[in-house]
Coordinates of C-alpha atoms and ligand atoms in Angstrom, one line a residue:
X23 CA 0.0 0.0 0.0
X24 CA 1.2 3.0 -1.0
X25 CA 1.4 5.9 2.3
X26 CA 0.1 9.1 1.6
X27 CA 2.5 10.5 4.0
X28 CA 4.7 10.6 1.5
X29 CA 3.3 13.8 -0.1
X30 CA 4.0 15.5 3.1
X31 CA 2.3 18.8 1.6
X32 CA 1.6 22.0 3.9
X33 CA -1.6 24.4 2.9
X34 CA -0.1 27.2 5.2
X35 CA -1.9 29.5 2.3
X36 CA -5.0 28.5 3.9
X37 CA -4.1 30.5 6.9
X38 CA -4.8 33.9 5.7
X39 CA -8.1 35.4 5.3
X40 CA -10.5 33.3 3.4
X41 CA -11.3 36.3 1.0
X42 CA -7.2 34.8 -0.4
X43 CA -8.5 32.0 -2.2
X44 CA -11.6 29.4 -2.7
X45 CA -11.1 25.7 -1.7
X46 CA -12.3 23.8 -4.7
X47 CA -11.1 20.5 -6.1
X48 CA -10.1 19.5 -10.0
X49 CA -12.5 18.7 -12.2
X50 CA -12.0 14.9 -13.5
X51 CA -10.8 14.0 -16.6
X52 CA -12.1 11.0 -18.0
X53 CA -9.2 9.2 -20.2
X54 CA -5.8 10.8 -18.1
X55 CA -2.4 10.0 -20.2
X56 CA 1.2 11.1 -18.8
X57 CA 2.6 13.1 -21.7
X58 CA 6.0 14.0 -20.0
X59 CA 7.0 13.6 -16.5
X60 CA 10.0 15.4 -15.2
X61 CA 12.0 12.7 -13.0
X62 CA 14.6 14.9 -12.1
X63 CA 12.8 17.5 -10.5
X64 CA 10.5 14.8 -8.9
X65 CA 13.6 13.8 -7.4
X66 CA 14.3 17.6 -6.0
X67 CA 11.1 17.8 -4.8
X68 CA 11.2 14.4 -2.6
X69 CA 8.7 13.0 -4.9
X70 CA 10.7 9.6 -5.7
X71 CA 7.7 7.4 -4.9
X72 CA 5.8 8.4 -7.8
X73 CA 7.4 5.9 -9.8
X74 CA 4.9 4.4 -11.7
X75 CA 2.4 5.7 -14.6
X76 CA -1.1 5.1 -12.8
X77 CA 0.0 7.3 -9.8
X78 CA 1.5 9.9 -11.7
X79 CA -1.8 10.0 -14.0
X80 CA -4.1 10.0 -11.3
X81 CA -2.5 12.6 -9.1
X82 CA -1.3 14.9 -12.0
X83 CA -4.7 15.1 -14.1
X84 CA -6.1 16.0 -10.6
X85 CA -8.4 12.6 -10.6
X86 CA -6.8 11.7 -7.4
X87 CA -5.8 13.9 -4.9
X88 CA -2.7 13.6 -2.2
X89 CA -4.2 12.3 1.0
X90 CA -3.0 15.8 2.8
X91 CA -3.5 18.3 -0.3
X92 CA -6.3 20.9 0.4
X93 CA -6.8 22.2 -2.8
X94 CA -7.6 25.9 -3.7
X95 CA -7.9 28.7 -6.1
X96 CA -6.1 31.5 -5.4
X97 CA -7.1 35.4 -5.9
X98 CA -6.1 38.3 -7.4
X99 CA -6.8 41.3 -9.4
X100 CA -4.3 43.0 -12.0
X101 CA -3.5 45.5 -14.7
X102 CA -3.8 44.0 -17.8
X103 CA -2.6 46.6 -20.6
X104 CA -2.7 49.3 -18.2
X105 CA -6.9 48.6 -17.3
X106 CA -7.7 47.3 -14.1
X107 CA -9.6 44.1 -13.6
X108 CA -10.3 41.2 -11.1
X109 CA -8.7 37.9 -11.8
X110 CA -7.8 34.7 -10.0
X111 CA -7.0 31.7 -10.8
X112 CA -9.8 30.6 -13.1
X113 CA -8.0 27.3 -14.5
X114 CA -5.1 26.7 -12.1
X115 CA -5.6 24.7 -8.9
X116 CA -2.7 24.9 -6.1
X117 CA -2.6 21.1 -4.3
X118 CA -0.2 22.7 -1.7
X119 CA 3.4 23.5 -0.4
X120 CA 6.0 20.9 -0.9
X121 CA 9.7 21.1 1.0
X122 CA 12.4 20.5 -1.6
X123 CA 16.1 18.4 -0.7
X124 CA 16.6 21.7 0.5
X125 CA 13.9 22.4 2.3
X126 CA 13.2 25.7 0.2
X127 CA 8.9 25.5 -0.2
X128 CA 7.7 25.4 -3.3
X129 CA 3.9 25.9 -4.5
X130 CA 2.4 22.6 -6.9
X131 CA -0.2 23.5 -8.9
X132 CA -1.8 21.9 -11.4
X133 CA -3.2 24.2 -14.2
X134 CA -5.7 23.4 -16.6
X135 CA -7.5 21.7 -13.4
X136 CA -11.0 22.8 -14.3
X137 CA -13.4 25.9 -13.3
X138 CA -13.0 27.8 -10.0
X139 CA -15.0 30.7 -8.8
X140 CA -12.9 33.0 -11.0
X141 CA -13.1 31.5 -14.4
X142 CA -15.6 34.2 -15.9
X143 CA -16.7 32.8 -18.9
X144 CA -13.3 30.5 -19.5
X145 CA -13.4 26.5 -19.2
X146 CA -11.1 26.4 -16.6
X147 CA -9.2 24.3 -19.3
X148 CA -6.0 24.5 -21.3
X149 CA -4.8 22.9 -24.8
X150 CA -2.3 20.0 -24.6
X151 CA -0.6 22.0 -26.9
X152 CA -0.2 25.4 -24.6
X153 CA 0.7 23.6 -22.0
X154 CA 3.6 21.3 -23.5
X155 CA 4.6 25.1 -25.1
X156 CA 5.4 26.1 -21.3
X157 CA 6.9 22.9 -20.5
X158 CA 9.6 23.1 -23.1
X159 CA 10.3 26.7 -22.0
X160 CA 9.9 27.0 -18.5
X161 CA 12.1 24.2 -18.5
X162 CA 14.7 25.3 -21.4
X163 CA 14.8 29.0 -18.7
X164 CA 15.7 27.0 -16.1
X165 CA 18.4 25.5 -17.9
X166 CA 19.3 28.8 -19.2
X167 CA 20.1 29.5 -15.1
X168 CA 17.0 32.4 -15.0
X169 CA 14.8 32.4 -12.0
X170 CA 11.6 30.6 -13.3
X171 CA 8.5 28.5 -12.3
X172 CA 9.2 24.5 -13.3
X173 CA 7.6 22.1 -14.9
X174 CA 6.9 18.9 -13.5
X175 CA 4.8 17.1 -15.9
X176 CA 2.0 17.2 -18.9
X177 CA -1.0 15.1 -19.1
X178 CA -3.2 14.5 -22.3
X179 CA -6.8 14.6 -20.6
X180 CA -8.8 12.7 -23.0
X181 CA -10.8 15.2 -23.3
X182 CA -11.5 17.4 -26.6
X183 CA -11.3 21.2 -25.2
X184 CA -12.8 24.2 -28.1
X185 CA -10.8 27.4 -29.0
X186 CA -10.3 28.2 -32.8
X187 CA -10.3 25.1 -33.7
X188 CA -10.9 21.6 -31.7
X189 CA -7.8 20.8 -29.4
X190 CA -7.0 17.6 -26.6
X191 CA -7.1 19.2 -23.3
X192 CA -3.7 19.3 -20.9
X193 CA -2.9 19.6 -17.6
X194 CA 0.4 21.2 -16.3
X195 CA 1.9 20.8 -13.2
X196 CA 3.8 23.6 -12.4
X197 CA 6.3 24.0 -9.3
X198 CA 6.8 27.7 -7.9
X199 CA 8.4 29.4 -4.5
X200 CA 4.7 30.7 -4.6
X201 CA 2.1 32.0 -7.5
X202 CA 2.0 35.5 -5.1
X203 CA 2.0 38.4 -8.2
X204 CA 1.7 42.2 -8.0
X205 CA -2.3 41.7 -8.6
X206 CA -2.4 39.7 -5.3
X207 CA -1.7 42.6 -3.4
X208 CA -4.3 44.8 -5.7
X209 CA -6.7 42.5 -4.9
X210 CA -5.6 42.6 -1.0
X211 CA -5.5 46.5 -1.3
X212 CA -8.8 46.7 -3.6
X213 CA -11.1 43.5 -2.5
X214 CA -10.2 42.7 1.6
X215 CA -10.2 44.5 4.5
X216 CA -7.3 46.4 5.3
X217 CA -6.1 44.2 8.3
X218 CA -6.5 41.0 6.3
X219 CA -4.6 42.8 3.3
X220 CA -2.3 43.6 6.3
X221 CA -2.4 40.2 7.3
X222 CA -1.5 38.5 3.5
X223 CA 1.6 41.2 3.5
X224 CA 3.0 39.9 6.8
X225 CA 2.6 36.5 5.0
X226 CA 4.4 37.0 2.0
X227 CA 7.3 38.6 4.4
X228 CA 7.6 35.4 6.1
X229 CA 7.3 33.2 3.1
X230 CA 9.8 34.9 0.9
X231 CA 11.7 37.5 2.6
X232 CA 11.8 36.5 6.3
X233 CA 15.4 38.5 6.5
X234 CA 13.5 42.1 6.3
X235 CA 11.1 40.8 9.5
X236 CA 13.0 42.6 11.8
X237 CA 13.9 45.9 9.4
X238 CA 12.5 49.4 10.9
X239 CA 10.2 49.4 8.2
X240 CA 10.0 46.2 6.3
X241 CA 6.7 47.1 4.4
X242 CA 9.0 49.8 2.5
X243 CA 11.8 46.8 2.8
X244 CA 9.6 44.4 0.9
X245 CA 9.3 47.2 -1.8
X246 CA 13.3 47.5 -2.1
X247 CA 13.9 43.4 -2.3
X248 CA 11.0 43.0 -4.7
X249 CA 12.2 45.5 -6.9
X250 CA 16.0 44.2 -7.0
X251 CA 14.7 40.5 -7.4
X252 CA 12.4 42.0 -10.4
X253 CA 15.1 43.9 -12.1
X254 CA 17.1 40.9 -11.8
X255 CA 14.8 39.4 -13.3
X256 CA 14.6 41.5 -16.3
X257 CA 18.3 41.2 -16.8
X258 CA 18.4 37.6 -17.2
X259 CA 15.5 37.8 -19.5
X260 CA 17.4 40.5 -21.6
X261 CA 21.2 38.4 -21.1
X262 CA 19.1 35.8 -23.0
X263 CA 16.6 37.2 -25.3
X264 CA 13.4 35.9 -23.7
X265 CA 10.7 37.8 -24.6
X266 CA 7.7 37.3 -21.8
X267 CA 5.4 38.7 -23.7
X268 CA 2.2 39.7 -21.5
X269 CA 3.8 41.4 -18.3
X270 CA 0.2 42.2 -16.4
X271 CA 0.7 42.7 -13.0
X272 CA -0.8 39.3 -12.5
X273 CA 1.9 37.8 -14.4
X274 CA 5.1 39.5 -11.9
X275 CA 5.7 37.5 -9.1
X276 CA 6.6 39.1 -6.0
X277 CA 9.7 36.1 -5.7
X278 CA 11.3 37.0 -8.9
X279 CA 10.5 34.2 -10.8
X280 CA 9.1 34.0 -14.3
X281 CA 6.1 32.7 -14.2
X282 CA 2.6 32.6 -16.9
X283 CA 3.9 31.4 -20.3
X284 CA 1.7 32.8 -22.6
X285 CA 2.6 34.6 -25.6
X286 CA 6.7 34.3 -24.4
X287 CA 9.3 34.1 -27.4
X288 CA 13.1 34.5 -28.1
X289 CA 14.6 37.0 -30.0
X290 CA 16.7 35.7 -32.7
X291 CA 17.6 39.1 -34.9
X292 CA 18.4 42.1 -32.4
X293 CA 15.9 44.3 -32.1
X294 CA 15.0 45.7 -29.3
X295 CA 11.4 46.5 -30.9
X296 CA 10.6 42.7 -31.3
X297 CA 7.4 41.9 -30.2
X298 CA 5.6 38.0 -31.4
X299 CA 2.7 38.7 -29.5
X300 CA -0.7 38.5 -31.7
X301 CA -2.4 41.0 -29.3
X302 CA 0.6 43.5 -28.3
X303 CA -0.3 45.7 -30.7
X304 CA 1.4 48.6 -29.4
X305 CA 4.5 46.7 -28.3
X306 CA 3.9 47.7 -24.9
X307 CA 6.0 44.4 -23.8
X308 CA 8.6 44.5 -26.4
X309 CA 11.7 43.3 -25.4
X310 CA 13.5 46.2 -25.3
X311 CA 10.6 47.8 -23.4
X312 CA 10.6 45.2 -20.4
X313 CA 12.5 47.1 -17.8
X314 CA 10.0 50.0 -18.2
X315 CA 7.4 47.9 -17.7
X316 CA 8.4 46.2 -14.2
X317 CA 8.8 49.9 -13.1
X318 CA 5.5 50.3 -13.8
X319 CA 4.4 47.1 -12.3
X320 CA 6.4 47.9 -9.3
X321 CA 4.7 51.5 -9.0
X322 CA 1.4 49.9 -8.7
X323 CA 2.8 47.0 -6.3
X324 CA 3.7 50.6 -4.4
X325 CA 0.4 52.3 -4.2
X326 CA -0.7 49.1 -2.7
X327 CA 0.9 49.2 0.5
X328 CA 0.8 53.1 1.1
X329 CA -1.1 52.7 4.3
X330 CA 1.4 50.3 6.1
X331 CA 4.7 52.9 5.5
X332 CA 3.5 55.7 7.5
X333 CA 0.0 57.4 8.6
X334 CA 0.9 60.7 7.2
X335 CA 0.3 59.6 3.3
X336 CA 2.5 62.3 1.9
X337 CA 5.4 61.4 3.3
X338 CA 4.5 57.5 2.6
X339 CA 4.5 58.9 -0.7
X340 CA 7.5 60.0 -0.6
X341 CA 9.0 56.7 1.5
X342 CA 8.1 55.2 -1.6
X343 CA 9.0 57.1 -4.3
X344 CA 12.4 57.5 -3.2
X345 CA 12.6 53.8 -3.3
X346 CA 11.2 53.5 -7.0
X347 CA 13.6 56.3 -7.9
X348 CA 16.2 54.1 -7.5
X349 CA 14.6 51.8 -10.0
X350 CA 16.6 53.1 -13.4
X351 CA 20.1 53.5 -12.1
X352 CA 19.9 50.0 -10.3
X353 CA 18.6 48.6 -13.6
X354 CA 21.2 50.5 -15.8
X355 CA 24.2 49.3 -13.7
X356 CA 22.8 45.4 -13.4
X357 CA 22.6 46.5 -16.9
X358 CA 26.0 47.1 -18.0
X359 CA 27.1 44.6 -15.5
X360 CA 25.4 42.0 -17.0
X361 CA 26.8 43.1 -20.6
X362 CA 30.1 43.3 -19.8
X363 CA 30.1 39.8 -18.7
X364 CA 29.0 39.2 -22.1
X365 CA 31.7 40.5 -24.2
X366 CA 33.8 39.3 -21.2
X367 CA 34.9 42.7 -18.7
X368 CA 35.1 41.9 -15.4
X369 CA 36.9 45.3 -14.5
X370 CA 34.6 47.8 -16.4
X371 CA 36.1 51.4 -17.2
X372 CA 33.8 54.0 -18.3
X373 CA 34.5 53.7 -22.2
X374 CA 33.4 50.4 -22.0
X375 CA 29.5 51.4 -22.0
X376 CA 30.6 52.6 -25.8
X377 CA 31.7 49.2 -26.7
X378 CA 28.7 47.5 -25.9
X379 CA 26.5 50.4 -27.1
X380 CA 29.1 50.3 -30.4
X381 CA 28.1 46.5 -31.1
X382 CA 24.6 46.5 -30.2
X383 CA 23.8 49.4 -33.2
X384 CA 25.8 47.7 -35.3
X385 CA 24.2 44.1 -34.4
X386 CA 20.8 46.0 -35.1
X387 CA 21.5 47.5 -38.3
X388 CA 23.2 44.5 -39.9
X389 CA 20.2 42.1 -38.3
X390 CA 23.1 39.9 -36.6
X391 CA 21.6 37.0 -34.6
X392 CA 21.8 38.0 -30.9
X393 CA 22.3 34.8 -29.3
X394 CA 24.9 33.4 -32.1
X395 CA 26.9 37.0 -32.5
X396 CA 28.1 36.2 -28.5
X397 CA 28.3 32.8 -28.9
X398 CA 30.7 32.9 -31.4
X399 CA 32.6 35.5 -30.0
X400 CA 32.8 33.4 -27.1
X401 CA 34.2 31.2 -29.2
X402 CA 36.1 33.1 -31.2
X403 CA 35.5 31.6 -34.3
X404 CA 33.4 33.8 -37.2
X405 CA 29.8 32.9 -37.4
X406 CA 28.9 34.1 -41.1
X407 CA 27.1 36.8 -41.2
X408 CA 26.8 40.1 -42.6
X409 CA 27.8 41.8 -39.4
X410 CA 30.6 39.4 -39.1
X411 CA 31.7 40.2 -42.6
X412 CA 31.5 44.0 -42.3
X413 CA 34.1 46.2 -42.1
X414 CA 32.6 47.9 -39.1
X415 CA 32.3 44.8 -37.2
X416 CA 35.8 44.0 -37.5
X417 CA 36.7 47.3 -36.6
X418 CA 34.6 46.9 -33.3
X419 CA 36.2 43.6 -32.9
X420 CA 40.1 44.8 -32.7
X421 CA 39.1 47.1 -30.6
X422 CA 37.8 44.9 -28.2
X423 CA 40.3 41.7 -28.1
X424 CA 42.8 45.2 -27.4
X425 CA 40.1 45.7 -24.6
X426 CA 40.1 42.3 -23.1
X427 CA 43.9 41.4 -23.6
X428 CA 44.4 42.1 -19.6
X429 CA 41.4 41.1 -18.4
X430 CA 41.3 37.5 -16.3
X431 CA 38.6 35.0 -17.0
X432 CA 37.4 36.8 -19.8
X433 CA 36.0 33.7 -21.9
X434 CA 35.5 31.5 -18.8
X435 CA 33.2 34.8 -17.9
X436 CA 31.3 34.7 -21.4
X437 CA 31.1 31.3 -21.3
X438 CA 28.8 31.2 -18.3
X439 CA 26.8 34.0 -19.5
X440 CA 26.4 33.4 -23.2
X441 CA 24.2 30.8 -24.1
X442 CA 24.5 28.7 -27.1
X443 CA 21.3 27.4 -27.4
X444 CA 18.0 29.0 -27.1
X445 CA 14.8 27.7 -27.7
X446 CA 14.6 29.0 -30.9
X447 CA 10.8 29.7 -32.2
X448 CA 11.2 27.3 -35.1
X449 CA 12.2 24.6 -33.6
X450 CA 9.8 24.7 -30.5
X451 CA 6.7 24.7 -33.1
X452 CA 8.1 22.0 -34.8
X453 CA 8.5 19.7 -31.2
X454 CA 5.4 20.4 -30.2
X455 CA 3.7 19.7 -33.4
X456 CA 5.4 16.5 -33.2
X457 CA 4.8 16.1 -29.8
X458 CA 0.8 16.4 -30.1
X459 CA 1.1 13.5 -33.2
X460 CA 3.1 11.4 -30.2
X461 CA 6.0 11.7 -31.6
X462 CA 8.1 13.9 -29.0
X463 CA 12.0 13.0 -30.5
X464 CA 12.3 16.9 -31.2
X465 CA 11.0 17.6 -27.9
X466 CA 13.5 15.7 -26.1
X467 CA 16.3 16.6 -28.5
X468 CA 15.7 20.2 -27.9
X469 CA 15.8 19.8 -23.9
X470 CA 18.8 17.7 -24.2
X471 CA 20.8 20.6 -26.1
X472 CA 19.1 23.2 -23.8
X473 CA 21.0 21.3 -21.1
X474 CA 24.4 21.8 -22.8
X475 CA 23.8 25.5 -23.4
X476 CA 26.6 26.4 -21.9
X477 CA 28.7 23.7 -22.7
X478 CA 31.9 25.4 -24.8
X479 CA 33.6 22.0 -24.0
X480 CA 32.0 19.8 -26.5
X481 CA 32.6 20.6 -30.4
X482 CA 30.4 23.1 -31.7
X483 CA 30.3 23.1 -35.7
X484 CA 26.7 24.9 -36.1
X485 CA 25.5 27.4 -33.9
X486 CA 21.6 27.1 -34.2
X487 CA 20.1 29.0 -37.1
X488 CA 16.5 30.7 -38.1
X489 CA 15.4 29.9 -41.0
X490 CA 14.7 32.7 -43.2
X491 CA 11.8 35.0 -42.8
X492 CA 10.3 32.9 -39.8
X493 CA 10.8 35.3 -37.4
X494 CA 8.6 37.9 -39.7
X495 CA 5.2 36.1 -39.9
X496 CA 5.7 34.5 -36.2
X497 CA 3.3 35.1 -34.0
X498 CA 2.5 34.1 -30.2
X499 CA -0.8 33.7 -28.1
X500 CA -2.2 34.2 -25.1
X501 CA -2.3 30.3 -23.3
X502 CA -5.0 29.0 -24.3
Ligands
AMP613 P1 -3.4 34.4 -18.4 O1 -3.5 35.1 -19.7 O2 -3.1 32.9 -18.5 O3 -2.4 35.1 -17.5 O4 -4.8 34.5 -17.7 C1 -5.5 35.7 -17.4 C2 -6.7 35.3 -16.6 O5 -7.6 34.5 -17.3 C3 -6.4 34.5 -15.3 O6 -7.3 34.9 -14.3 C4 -6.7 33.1 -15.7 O7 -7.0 32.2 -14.7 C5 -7.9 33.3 -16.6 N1 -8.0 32.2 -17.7 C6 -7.2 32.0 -18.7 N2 -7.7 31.0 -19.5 C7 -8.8 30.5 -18.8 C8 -9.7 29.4 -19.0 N3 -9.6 28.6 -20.1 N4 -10.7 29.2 -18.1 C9 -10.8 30.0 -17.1 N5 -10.0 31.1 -16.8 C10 -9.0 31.3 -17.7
MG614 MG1 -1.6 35.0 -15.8

């Protein structure tokens, strides 16, 4: 017999107000088949006893629930485009809190678990095909060492679900230090009471940021770390290219992680205009545009907690503005850190900001690949390309190998920070259109290179490459 014990999950979410969340349980599915299960990350998680396919079916289509998994939905509101609306999980169910090998907590949800109290008019369903999309990449971020939600496995549901056209339903299991976004605390601030709101804050002190409990002010504190974790954030996302794609405040978690895969894509030309997104039409979350766009997130995340900084609201006000003022000169020297690393400085001097602004106008007007220009400088070999070729180009380049001749480290340095591999559009619709048809080769081959991303030591004859005019037609869409 197998012991539910085993789960050992906490519900410590269910401790705060019960305007938070709604206990409700997944909807059965009626023909439940494991699409991909993530063993590795099972193991993490201290989830070896699901070794064979019946449990793993049962428990991750939500047809069978762990024996000490309270189930909920949780709330919030957000801005979505810049207009204010309630939310809530309306298709993701959270089973509860599991401790890791490392006894860091992490959230399991399953989404795509069926209707909740905050499903509007949606299904409370998701395609197969959506939610093998965020597999691929949640997973292929992880590997690319950014701060993301994981994915722990996909299940075909049997059942036909309708959007466009007719599609097999899936369920995701997704693994995060918690689903707590920006629009929690709008909902909190907007939708409770201002001690429970008070209450959920203290919460998400202790959950994620139990060093500021003691600070003077830690409301104001919790501000501060969010907003470093945040433009972190960003700066991994722009080190690699990642495009998320709908940056509500719903979809910014107050840990830092990326989380809600929707309409996310990599850039593969540089430009910081790119935008795949069917319905950014204004390129409000353009990659180049994403930095402004926490700010903004983390202004509203602000207004929130106004009352808990001081009683006299102008100078909470001001408390707070003084911390968002920081926002652009944190972000622009994470910035140039982070670019340095690329081209390989560890000891920047000021001209350097006009070598990195030097190649990234040239790598825009010539339409150089972003991810292959570094690799291959990282390993200095010449990627073909029309910026490679061009007499600018090498110009830039002598410059910099003069640049880098007495810095240490300098390729160990871009090696860690320059992928090789990215998910590259192309390739992920081609795995999951093979995936859907069962055959998930592509799929697998595509992980396995994501895993040896930063591997300079093996060969590298081909660096990946788009195939023309892919990019130009691509678009992305909301999960769906
Ligand atoms: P997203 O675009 O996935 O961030 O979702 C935005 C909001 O729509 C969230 O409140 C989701 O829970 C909700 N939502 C998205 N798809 C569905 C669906 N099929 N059924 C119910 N709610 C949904
Ligand atoms: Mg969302």
């Amino acid at each position: 017999m197998e012991s539910n014990k085993k789960w050992n999950l906490k519900n410590t979410y269910l401790n705060l107000p019960d305007c938070f969340y709604q206990k409700i349980q997944p909807t059965p599915v009626p023909n439940p088949k494991i699409i991909y299960f993530n063993n590795i990350l099972a193991k993490k998680l201290n989830l070896e006893f699901l070794n064979n396919d019946t449990l793993i079916t049962n428990y991750f289509s939500g047809n069978k629930l762990p024996e000490d998994s309270i189930p909920i939905a949780q709330a919030y509101a957000g801005h979505q485009f810049g207009h204010f609306t309630m939310l809530g999980d309306g298709r993701a169910i959270l089973l509860g809190e599991k401790k890791d090998l490392n006894n860091k907590i992490y959230d399991i949800q399953l989404k795509g678990a069926g209707k909740t109290s905050y499903s509007r008019s949606g299904d409370g369903r998701a395609t197969l095909s959506s939610m093998l999309r965020e597999y691929i990449i949640s997973e292929s971020m992880h590997l690319l060492r950014v701060p993301t939600s994981r994915s722990l496995a996909v299940i075909d549901t049997g059942e036909k679900i309708y959007r466009e056209s007719v599609n097999n339903g899936g369920i995701l299991t997704r693994i995060a230090s918690s689903h707590i976004r920006v629009g929690t605390f709008e909902y909190g601030r907007h939708f409770c009471s201002i001690k429970d709101f008070q209450s959920f804050i203290n919460y998400v002190i202790n959950r994620h940021y139990p060093q500021i409990l003691n600070n003077k002010s830690p409301y104001l504190e919790l501000l501060k770390i969010t907003m470093e974790k945040q433009i972190d954030l960003i700066v991994d996302w722009i080190r690699v290219g990642f495009i998320h794609g709908v940056m509500n405040t719903d979809n910014m978690s107050i840990s830092g992680e990326t989380i809600d895969y929707g309409p996310c894509a990599f850039i593969n030309t540089y430009d910081p205009k790119t935008v795949f997104s069917s319905i950014d039409r204004h390129g409000r979350y353009a990659f180049g545009n994403q930095h402004k766009i926490a700010y903004w997130n983390l202004n509203i995340l602000a207004g929130t907690i106004l009352p808990f900084i001081s009683k006299d609201k102008d100078r909470a006000v001001q408390l707070v503005q003084d911390v968002l003022d920081q926002f652009p000169i944190i972000y622009s020297n994470k910035w140039c850190e982070m670019m340095y690393k690329k081209i390989g400085i560890t000891k920047p001097i000021e001209e350097d900001k006009f070598l990195i602004k030097n190649l990234l106008t040239l790598m825009e007007s010539y339409k150089a690949d972003y991810t292959n220009t570094f690799a291959a400088l990282t390993l200095d070999k010449s990627y073909i390309d029309s910026l490679s070729t061009s007499n600018d180009f090498n110009i830039w380049k002598k410059q910099w190998e003069k640049r880098i001749k007495n810095e240490k480290n300098s390729y160990q340095i871009m090696q860690s920070n320059n992928p090789i591999y990215i998910p590259r559009n192309h390739l992920v619709e081609s795995a999951l259109k093979n995936a859907i048809n069962g055959d998930k080769e592509e799929f697998d081959n595509l992980l396995n290179s994501m895993s040896q991303t930063y591997n300079y030591d093996i060969k590298h004859d081909e660096l990946q490459i788009t195939p023309e005019g892919f990019d130009e037609s691509y678009k992305t869409f909301c999960g769906t």
